[in-house]
Short mmCIF file of C-alpha atoms in Angstrom, two decimals:
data_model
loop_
_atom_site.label_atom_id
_atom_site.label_comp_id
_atom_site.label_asym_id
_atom_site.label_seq_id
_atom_site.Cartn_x
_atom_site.Cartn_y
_atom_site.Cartn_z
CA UNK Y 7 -20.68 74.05 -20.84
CA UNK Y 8 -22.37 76.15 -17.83
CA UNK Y 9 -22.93 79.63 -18.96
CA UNK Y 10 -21.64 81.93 -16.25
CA UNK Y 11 -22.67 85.38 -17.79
CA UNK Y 12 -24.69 85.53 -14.73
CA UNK Y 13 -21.30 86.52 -12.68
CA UNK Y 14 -19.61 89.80 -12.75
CA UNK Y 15 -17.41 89.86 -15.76
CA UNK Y 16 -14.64 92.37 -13.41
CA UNK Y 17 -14.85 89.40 -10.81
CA UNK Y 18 -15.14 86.49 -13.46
CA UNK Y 19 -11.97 87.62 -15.44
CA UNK Y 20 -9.96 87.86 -12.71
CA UNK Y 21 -7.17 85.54 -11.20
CA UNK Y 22 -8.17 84.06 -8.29
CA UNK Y 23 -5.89 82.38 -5.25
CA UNK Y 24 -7.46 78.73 -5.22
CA UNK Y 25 -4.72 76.81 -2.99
CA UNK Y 26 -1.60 77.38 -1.73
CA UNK Y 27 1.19 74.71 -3.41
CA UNK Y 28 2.33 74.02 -0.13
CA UNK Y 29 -0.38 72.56 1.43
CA UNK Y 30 -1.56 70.82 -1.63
CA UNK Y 31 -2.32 67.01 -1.34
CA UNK Y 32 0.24 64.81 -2.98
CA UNK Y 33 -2.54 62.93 -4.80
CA UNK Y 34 -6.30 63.06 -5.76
CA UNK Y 35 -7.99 65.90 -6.13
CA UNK Y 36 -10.02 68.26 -3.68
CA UNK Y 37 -12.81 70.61 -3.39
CA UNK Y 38 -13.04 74.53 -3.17
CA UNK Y 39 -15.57 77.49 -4.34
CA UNK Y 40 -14.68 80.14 -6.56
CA UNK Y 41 -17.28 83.11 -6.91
CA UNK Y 42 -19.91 80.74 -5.94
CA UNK Y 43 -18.73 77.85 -8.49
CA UNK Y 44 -17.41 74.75 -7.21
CA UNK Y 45 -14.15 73.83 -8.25
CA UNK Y 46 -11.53 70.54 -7.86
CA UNK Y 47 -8.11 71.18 -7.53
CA UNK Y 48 -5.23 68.54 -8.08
CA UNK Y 49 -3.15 66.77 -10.13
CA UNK Y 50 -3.86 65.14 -13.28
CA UNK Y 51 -1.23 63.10 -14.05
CA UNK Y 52 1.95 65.40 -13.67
CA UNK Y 53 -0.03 68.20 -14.28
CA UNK Y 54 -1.37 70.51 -11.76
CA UNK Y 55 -4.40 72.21 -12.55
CA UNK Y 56 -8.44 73.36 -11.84
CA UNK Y 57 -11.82 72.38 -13.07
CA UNK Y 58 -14.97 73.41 -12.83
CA UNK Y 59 -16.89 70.69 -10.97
CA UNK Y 60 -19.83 69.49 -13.06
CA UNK Y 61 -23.02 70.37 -12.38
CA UNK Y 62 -24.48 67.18 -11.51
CA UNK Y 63 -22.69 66.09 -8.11
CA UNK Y 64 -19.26 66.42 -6.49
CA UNK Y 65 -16.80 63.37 -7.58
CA UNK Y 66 -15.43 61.66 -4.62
CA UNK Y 67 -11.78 62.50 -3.21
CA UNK Y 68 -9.14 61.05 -5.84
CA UNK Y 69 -11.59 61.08 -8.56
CA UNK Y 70 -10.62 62.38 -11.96
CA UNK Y 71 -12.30 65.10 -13.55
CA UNK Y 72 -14.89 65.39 -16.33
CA UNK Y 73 -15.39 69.34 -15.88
CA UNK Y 74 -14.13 72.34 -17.74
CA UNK Y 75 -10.60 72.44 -17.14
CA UNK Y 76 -9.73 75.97 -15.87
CA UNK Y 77 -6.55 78.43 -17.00
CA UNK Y 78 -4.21 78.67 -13.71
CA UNK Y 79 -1.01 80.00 -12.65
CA UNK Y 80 1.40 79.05 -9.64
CA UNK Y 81 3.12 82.30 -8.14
CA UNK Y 82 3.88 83.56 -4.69
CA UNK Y 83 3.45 79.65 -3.70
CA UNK Y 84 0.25 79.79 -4.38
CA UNK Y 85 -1.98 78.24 -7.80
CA UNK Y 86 -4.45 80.78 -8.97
CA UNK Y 87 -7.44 80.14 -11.30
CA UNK Y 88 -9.81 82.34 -13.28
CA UNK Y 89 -13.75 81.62 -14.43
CA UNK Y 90 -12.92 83.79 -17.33
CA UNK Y 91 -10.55 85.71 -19.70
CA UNK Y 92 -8.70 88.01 -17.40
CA UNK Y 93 -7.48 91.36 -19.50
CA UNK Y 94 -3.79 91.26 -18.09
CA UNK Y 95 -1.65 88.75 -15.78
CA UNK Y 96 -1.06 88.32 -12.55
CA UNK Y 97 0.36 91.36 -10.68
CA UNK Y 98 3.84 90.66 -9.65
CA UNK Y 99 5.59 90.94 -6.30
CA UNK Y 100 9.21 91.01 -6.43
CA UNK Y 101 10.27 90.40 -2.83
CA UNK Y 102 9.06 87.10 -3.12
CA UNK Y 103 11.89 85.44 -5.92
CA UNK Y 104 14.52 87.68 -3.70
CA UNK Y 105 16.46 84.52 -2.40
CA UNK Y 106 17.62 85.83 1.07
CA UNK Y 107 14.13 86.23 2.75
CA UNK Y 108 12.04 83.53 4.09
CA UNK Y 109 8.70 82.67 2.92
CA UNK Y 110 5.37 81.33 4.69
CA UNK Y 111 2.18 80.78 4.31
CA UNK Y 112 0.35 81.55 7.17
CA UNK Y 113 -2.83 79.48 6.28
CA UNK Y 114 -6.53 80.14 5.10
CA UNK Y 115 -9.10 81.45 7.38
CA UNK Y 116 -12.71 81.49 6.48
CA UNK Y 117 -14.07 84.93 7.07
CA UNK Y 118 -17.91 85.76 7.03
CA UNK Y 119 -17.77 89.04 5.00
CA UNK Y 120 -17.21 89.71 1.23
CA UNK Y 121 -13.47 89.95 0.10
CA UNK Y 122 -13.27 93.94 -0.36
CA UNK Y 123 -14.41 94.04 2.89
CA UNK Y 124 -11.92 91.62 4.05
CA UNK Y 125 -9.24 93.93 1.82
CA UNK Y 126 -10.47 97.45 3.65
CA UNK Y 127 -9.73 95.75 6.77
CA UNK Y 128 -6.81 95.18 6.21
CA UNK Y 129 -5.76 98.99 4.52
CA UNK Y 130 -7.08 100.24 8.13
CA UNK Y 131 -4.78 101.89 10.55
CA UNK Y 132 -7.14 102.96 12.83
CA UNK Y 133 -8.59 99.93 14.42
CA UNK Y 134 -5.18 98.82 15.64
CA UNK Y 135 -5.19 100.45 19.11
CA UNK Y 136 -9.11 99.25 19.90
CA UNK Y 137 -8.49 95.72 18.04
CA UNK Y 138 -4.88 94.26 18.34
CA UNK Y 139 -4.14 96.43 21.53
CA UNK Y 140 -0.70 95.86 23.11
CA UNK Y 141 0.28 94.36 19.57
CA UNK Y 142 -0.48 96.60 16.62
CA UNK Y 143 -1.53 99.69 18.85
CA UNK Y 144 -2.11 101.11 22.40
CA UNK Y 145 -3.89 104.37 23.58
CA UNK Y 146 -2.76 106.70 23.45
CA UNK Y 147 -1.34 106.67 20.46
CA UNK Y 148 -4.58 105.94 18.46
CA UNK Y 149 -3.82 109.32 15.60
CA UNK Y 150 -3.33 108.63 12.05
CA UNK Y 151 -0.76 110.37 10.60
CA UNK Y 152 -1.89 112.16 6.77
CA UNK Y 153 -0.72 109.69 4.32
CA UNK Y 154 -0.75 110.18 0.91
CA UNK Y 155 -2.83 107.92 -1.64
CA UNK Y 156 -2.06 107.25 -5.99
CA UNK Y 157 -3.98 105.61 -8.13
CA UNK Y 158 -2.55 104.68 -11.49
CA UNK Y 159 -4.01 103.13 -14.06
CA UNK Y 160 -1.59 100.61 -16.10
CA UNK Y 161 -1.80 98.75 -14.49
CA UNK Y 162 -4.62 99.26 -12.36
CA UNK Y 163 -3.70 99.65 -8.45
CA UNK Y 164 -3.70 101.62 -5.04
CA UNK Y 165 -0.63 102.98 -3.43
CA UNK Y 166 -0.26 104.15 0.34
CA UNK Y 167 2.46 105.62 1.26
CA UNK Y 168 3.87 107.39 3.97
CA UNK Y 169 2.38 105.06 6.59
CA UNK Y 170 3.48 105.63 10.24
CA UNK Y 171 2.28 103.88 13.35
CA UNK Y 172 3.08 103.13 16.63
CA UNK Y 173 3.14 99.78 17.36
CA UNK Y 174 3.86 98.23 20.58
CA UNK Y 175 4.94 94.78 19.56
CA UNK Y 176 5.63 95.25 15.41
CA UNK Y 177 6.52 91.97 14.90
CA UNK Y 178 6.64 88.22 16.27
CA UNK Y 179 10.11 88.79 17.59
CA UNK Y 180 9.92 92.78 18.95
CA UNK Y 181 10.15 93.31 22.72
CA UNK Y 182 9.67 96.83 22.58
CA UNK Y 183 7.50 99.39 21.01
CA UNK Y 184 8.53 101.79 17.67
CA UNK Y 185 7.34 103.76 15.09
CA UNK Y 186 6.65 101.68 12.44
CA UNK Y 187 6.72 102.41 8.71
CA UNK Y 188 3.76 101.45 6.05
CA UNK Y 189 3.34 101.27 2.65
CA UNK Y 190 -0.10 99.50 1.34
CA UNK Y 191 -0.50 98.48 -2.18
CA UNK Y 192 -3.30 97.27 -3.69
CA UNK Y 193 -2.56 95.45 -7.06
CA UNK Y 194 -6.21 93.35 -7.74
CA UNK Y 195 -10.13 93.84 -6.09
CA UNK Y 196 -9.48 90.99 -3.83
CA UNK Y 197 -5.58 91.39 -3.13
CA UNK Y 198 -3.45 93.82 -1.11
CA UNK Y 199 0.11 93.70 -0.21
CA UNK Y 200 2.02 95.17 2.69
CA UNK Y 201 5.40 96.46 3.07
CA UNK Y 202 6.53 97.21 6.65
CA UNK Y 203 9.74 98.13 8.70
CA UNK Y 204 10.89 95.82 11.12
CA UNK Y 205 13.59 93.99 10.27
CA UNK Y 206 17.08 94.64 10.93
CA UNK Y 207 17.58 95.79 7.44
CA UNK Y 208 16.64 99.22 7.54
CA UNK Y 209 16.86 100.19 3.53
CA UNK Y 210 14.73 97.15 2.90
CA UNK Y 211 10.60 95.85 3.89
CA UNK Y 212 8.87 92.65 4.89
CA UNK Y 213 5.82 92.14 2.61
CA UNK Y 214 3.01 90.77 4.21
CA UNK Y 215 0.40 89.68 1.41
CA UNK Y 216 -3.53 89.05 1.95
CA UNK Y 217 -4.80 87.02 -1.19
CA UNK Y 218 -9.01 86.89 -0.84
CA UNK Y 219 -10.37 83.91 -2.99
CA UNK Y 220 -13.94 85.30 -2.80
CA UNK Y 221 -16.27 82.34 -1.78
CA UNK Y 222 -19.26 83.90 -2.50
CA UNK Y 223 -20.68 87.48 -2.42
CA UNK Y 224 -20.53 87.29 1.69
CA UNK Y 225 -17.76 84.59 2.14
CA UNK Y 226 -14.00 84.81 1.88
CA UNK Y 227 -11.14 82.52 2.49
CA UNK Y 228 -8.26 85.09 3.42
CA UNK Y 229 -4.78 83.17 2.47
CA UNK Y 230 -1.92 85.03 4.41
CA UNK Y 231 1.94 84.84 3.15
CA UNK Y 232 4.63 86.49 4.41
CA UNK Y 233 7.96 87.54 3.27
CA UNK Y 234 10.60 88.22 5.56
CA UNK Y 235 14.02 89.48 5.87
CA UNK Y 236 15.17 88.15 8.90
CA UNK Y 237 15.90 84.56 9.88
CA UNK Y 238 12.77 82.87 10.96
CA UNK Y 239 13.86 81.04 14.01
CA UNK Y 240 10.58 80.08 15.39
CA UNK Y 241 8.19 79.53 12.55
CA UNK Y 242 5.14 78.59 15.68
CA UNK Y 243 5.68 81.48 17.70
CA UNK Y 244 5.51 83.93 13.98
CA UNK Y 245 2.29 81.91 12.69
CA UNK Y 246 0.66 82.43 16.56
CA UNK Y 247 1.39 86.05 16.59
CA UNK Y 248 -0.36 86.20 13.23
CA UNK Y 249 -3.16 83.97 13.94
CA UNK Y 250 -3.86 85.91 16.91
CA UNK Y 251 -4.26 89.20 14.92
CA UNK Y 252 -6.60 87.57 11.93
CA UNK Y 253 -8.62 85.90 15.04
CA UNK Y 254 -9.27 89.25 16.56
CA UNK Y 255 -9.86 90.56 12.96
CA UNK Y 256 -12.32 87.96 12.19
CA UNK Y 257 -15.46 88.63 14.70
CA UNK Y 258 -15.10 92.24 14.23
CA UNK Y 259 -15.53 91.85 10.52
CA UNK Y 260 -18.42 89.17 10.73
CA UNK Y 261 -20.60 91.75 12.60
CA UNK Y 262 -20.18 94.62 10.04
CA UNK Y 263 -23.50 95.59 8.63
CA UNK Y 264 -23.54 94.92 5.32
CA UNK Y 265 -21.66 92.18 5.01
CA UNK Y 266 -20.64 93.35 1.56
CA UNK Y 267 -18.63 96.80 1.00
CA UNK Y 268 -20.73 99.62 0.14
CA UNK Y 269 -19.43 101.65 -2.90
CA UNK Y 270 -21.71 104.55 -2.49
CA UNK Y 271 -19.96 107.66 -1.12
CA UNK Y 272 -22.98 108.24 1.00
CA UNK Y 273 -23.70 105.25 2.67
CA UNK Y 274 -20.58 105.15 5.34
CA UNK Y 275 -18.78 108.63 5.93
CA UNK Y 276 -15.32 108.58 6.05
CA UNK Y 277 -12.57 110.77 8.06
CA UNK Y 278 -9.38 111.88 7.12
CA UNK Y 279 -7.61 108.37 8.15
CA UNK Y 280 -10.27 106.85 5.97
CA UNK Y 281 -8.20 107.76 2.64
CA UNK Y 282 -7.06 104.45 1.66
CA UNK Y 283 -10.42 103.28 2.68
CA UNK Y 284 -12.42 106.31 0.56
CA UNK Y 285 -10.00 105.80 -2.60
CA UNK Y 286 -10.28 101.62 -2.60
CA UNK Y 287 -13.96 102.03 -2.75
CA UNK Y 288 -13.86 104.89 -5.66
CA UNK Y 289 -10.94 102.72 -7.40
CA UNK Y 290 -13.69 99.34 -7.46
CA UNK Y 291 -16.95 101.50 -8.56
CA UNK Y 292 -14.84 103.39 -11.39
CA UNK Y 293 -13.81 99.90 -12.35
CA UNK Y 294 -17.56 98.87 -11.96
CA UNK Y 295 -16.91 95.79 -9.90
CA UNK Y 296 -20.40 94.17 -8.27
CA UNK Y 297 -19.15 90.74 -6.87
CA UNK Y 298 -19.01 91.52 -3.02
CA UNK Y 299 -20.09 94.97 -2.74
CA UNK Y 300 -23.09 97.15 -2.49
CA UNK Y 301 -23.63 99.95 -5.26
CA UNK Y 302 -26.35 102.05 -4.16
CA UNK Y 303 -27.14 104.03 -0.94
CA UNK Y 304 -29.35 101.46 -0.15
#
């Protein structure tokens, strides 16, 4: 068996998003990376499951696999895998076996940065007026409000709360701009969920969930699921209008120097709206995570 002491045992006993169920092949199997190991996914027999690929050379599509056969859970719609021996399972997120929302997966998009990177991005606030303008923000109205920030420790996560915004299109279906309500939480390294008004349910949240399988120290595939309240009436039009913000997302992100997050309170100076940002970063070096960041000043 390949000894993989070599990878960071935070990253390497973690669960990892792999696939998403729904847009698994029926049959064979098929190849993805997993902190820089290569990995089939598929069905063996009437089993669904992951192995490491061996060493030697990729099996063809449909093949069945010799390789170390990997632990895995399906949740959220989604099969996740882990390298190692992760310390606690998967984080849970309850919306999601609530029976009267609707649930899609937006898709995978490769993105050229490191997965905490890819997870800041999405915490930030700020960039919506300059970014996603006429969508997530407009100028004026480029202030972030003072949220407030916890960090617990059983289990390990982030949460934001007290997120407001002005957005002037908050959803796929809005035709006119509000004040729109946050909360962030951030349950895993690579993971963070959303919870946002919108809906016509005012008591209750969609959840918008960003799941980064972490490619390698510099590459992420960002898988996108969303949990709604509200009818879906045209699932196109929903999956454009979020396509549209992870395609302005993406370019900005791929020229951010260096590619992978920097830990180090001195390298990047942060402002007030930075908080989720500052406490994400002091949340993964307390942790003493390495896979996809940078821990010195450098």
């Amino acid at each position: 068996m390949e000894n993989l002491s070599h990878i960071d045992p935070i990253a390497r006993d973690e669960w990892h998003v792999v696939a998403s169920l729904e847009e698994l092949p029926s049959t064979g199997m098929f190849s993805t990376v997993l902190l820089g190991q290569r990995i089939l996914i598929g069905r063996h027999g009437d089993r669904l499951g992951a192995w490491r690929e061996p060493q030697a050379a990729a099996e063809p599509s449909g093949a069945q696999t010799s390789g170390t056969e990997l632990p895995t859970i399906q949740r959220f719609g989604y099969l996740w895998a882990t390298l190692g021996d992760p310390p606690r399972d998967l984080f849970e997120i309850p919306e999601f076996d609530e029976p009267d929302r609707s649930r899609i997966v937006q898709g995978v998009t490769r993105v050229g940065v490191s997965a905490p990177r890819a997870v800041e991005n999405f915490l930030d606030m700020g960039h919506f007026p300059f970014v996603h303008t006429g969508i997530l923000g407009e100028e004026p109205h480029t202030e972030v409000k003072p949220y407030k920030v916890d960090v617990y420790s059983d289990p390990p996560e982030i949460l934001v709360t007290d997120c407001e915004f002005y957005q002037p299109q908050a959803n796929a279906g809005s035709e006119t701009g509000a004040d729109t309500e946050y909360v962030y939480r951030i349950p895993h390294p690579f993971c963070a969920v959303l919870y946002k008004t919108g809906s016509t349910r005012p008591n209750r949240r969609d959840v918008i969930a960003l799941f980064g399988q972490p490619v390698g120290e510099d590459q992420v595939l960002v898988h996108i699921v969303i949990c709604l309240l509200d009818e879906v009436t045209d699932l196109a039009a929903m999956r454009s209008f979020h396509q549209t913000i992870l395609g302005q997302d993406k370019p900005i992100l791929e020229n951010q120097v260096p590619k992978r997050l920097p830990l180090d309170s001195r390298s990047e100076v942060p402002i007030r709206a930075d908080a989720a940002s500052a406490a994400y970063r002091r949340w993964l070096r307390e942790r003493g995570l390495r896979y996809g960041v940078v821990t010195g000043s450098g």
